[in-house]
Short mmCIF file of C-alpha atoms in Angstrom, two decimals:
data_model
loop_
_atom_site.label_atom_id
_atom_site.label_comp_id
_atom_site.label_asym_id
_atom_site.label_seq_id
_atom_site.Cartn_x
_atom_site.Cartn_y
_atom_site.Cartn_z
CA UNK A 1 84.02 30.69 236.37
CA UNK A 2 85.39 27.15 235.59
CA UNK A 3 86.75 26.70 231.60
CA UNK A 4 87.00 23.88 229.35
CA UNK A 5 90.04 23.62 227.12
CA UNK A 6 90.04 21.98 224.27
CA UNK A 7 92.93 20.95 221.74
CA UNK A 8 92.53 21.23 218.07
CA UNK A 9 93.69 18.64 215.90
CA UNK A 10 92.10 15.27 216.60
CA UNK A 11 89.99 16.79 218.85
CA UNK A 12 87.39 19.60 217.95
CA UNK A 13 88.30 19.27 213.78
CA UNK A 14 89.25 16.09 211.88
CA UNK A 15 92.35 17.71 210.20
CA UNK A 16 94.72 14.88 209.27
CA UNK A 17 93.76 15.06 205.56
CA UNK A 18 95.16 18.64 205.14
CA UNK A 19 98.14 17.88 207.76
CA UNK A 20 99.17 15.08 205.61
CA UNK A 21 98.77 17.05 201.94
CA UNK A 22 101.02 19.88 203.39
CA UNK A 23 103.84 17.81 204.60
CA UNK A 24 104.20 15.95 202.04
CA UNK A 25 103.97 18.94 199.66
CA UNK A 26 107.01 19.70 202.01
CA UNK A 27 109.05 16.50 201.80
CA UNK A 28 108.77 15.93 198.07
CA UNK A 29 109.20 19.43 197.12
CA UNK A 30 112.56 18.29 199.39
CA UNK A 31 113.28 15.22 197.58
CA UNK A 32 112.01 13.32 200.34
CA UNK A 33 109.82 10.22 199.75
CA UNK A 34 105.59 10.85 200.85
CA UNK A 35 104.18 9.10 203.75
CA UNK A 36 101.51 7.42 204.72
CA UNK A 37 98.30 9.13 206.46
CA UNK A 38 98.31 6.25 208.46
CA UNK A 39 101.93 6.81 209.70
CA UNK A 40 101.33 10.80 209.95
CA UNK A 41 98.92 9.59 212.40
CA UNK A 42 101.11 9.12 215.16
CA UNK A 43 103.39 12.33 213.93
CA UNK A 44 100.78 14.64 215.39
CA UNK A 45 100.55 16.81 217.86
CA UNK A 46 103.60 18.59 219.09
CA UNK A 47 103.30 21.01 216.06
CA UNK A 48 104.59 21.33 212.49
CA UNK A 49 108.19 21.93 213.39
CA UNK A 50 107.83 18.60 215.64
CA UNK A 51 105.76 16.84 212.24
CA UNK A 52 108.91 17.81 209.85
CA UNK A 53 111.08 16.37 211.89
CA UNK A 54 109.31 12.90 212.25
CA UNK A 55 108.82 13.29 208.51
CA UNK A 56 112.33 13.52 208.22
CA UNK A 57 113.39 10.83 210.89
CA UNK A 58 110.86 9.06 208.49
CA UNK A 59 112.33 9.23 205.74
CA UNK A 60 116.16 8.61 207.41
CA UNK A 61 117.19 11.99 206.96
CA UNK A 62 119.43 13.91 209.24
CA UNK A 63 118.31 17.35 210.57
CA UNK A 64 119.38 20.29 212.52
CA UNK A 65 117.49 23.73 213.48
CA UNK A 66 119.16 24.82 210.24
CA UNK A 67 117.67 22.74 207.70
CA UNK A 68 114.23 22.39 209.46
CA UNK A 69 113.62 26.32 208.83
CA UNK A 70 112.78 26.47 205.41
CA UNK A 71 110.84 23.61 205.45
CA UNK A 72 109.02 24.64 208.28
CA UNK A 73 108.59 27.87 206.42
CA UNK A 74 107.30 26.19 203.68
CA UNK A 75 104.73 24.05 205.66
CA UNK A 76 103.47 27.40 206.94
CA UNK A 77 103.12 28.91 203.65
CA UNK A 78 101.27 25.69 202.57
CA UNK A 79 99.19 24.96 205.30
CA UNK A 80 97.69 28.74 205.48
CA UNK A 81 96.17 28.36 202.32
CA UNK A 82 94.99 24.89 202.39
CA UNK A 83 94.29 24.35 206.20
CA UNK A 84 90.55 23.63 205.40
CA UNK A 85 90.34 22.01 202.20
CA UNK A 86 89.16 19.01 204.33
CA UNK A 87 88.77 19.84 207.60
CA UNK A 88 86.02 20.13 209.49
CA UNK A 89 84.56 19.91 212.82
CA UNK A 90 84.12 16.38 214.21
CA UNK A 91 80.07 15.72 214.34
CA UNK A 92 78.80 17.01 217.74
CA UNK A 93 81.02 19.72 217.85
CA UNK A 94 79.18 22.64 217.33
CA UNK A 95 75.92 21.33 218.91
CA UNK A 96 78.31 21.14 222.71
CA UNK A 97 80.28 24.25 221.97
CA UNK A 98 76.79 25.95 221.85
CA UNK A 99 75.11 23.76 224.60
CA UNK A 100 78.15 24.75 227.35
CA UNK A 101 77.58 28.40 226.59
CA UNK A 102 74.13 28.89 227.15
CA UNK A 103 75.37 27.00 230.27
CA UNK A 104 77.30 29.57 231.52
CA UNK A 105 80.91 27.86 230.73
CA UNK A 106 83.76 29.80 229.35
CA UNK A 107 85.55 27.55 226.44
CA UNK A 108 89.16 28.14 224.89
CA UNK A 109 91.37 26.48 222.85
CA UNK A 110 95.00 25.06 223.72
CA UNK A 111 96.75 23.71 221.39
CA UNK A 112 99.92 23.12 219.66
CA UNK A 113 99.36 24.21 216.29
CA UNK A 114 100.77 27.60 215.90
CA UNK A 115 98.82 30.80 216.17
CA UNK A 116 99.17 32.05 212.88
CA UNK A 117 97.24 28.85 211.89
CA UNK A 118 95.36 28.14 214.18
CA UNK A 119 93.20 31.64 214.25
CA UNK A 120 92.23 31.38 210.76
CA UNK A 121 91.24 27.51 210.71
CA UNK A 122 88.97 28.78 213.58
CA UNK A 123 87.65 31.74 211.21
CA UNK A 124 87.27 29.87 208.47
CA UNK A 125 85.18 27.44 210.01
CA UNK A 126 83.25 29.36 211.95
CA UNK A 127 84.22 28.17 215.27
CA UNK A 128 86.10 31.08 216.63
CA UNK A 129 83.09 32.71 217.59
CA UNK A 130 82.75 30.03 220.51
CA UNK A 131 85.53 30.62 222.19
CA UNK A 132 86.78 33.41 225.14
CA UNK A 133 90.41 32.30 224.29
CA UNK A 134 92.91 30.97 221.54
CA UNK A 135 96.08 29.78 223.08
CA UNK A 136 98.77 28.03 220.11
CA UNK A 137 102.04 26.17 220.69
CA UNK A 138 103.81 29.58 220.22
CA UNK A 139 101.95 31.76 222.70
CA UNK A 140 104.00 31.39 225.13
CA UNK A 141 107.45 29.66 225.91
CA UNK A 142 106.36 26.48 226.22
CA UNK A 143 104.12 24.23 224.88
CA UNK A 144 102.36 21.20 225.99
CA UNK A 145 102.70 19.14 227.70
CA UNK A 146 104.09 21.81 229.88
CA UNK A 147 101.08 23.37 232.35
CA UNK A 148 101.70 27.20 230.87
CA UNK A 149 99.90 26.98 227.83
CA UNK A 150 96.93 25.47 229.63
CA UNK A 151 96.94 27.68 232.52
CA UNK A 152 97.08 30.73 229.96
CA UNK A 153 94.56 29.85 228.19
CA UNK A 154 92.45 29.48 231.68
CA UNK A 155 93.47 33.01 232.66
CA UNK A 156 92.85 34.61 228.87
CA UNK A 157 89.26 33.01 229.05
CA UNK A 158 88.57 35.01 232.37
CA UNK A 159 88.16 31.45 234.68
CA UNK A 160 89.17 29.99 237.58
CA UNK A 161 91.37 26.59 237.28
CA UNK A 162 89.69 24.97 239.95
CA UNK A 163 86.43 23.34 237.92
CA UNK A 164 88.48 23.96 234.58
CA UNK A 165 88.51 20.44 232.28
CA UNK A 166 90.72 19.82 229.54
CA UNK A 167 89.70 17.76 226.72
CA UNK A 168 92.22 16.32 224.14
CA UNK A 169 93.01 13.15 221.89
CA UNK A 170 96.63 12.24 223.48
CA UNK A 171 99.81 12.70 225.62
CA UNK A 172 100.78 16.13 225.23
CA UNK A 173 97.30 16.86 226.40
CA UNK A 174 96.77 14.51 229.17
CA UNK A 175 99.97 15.68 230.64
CA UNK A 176 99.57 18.95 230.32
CA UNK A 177 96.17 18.67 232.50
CA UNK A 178 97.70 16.64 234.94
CA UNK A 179 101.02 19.48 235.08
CA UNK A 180 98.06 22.11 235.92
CA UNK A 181 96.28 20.39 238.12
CA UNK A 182 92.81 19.68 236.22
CA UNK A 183 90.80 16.82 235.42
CA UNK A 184 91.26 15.85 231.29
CA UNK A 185 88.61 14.15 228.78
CA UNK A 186 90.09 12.20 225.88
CA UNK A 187 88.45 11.68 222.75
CA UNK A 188 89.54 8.26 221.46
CA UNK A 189 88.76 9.40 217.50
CA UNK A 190 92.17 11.48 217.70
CA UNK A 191 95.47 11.10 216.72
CA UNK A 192 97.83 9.37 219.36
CA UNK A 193 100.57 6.56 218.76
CA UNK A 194 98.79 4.38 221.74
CA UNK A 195 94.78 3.83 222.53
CA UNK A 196 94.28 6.55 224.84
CA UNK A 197 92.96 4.89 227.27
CA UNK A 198 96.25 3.64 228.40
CA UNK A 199 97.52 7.33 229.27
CA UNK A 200 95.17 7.40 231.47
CA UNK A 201 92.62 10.06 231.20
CA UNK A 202 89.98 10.56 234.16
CA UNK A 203 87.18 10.25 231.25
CA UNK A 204 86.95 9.00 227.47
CA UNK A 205 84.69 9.64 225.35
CA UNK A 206 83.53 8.20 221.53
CA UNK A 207 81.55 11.32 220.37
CA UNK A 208 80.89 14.86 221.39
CA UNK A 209 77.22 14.05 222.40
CA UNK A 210 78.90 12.06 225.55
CA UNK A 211 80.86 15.21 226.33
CA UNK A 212 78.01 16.61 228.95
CA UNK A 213 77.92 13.66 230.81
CA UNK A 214 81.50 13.15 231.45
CA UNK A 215 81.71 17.05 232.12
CA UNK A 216 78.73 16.77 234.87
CA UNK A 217 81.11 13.50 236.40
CA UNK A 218 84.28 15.43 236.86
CA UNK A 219 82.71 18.59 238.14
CA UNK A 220 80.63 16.23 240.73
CA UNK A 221 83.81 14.64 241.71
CA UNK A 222 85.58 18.20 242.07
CA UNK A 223 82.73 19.76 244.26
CA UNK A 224 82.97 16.90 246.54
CA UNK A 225 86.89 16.66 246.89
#
């Protein structure tokens, strides 16, 4: 049975709201200047150890392993309680997750955020109940835009990677579908440093309504290769 994959952050929920209150919780309780929501923007995406840093490089600070673990301990702290102050699903969200069940698809999630926080943004919003599997940036050794996470979360949702489609909002994404072998959707409402279409994606789409269509493309294409 073939899976779709979806990332998180910019791409099922708009989250950026909450991402930026927590880090900058982080860098002023620091003594580190706030920044921007348009500059945390392009911060996203490789998780909140990755988003401190930036933060950091930001703000011209010099870090090591060291002094990123409290800080990172803080955001986690933070974050838990707050994760869904703002966020919610993107509109269309719900109405596909639904629609690709009752038509026989398996869905999980693959994303960078760590499990810890991801499983309870899920709960809280009531989304976890559509997916077979929840697969964060710390479930396994890697991350993306390395292929294990995404073939995990294939295998964890009981499918088959030929047919599977990945659908994310930028690189780490894209790459990681092209490192296992699967077409990718992007969503060009996420949060990437460059318009998506330039990394290439085999499909892009403006709202989750369009998300059938380009699904029904890419598994034409892949029954006829």
């Amino acid at each position: 049975m073939s899976v779709l994959v979806f990332d998180l952050d910019g791409t099922l929920v708009s989250s950026m709201e909450d991402l930026v209150a927590t880090l900058n919780v982080v860098m002023t309780h620091a003594g580190h200047d706030a920044i921007p929501e348009d500059k945390v923007a392009h911060m996203v995406g490789m998780g909140a150890k990755v988003l401190i840093q930036r933060g950091l490089d930001h703000n011209n600070v010099s870090w090591t392993d060291e002094t990123i673990a409290p800080l990172f301990q803080h955001f986690l702290e933070h974050y838990a309680d707050n994760s869904t102050v703002h966020t919610r699903p993107f509109d269309g969200v719900v109405r596909a997750m639904e629609r690709f069940r009752a038509d026989g698809w398996k869905l999980a999630v693959c994303t960078n955020k760590a499990e810890r926080l991801t499983l309870p943004l899920l709960e809280k919003l009531n989304l976890d109940r559509h997916f077979d599997a929840v697969v964060g940036g710390d479930t396994y050794p890697t991350a993306k835009p390395h292929a294990e996470p995404l073939l995990g979360a294939i295998e964890r949702a009981g499918g088959r990677v030929k047919g599977s489609i990945m659908v994310g909002d930028s690189g780490p994404d894209i790459n990681a579908a092209r490192n296992a072998g699967i077409p990718v959707i992007a969503v060009d409402f996420g949060y990437t440093p460059v318009p998506i279409r330039e990394l290439g994606p085999d499909r892009v789409i403006s709202h989750f309504d369009e998300l059938a269509g380009a699904v029904a493309d890419l598994t034409a294409l892949v029954r006829t290769s």
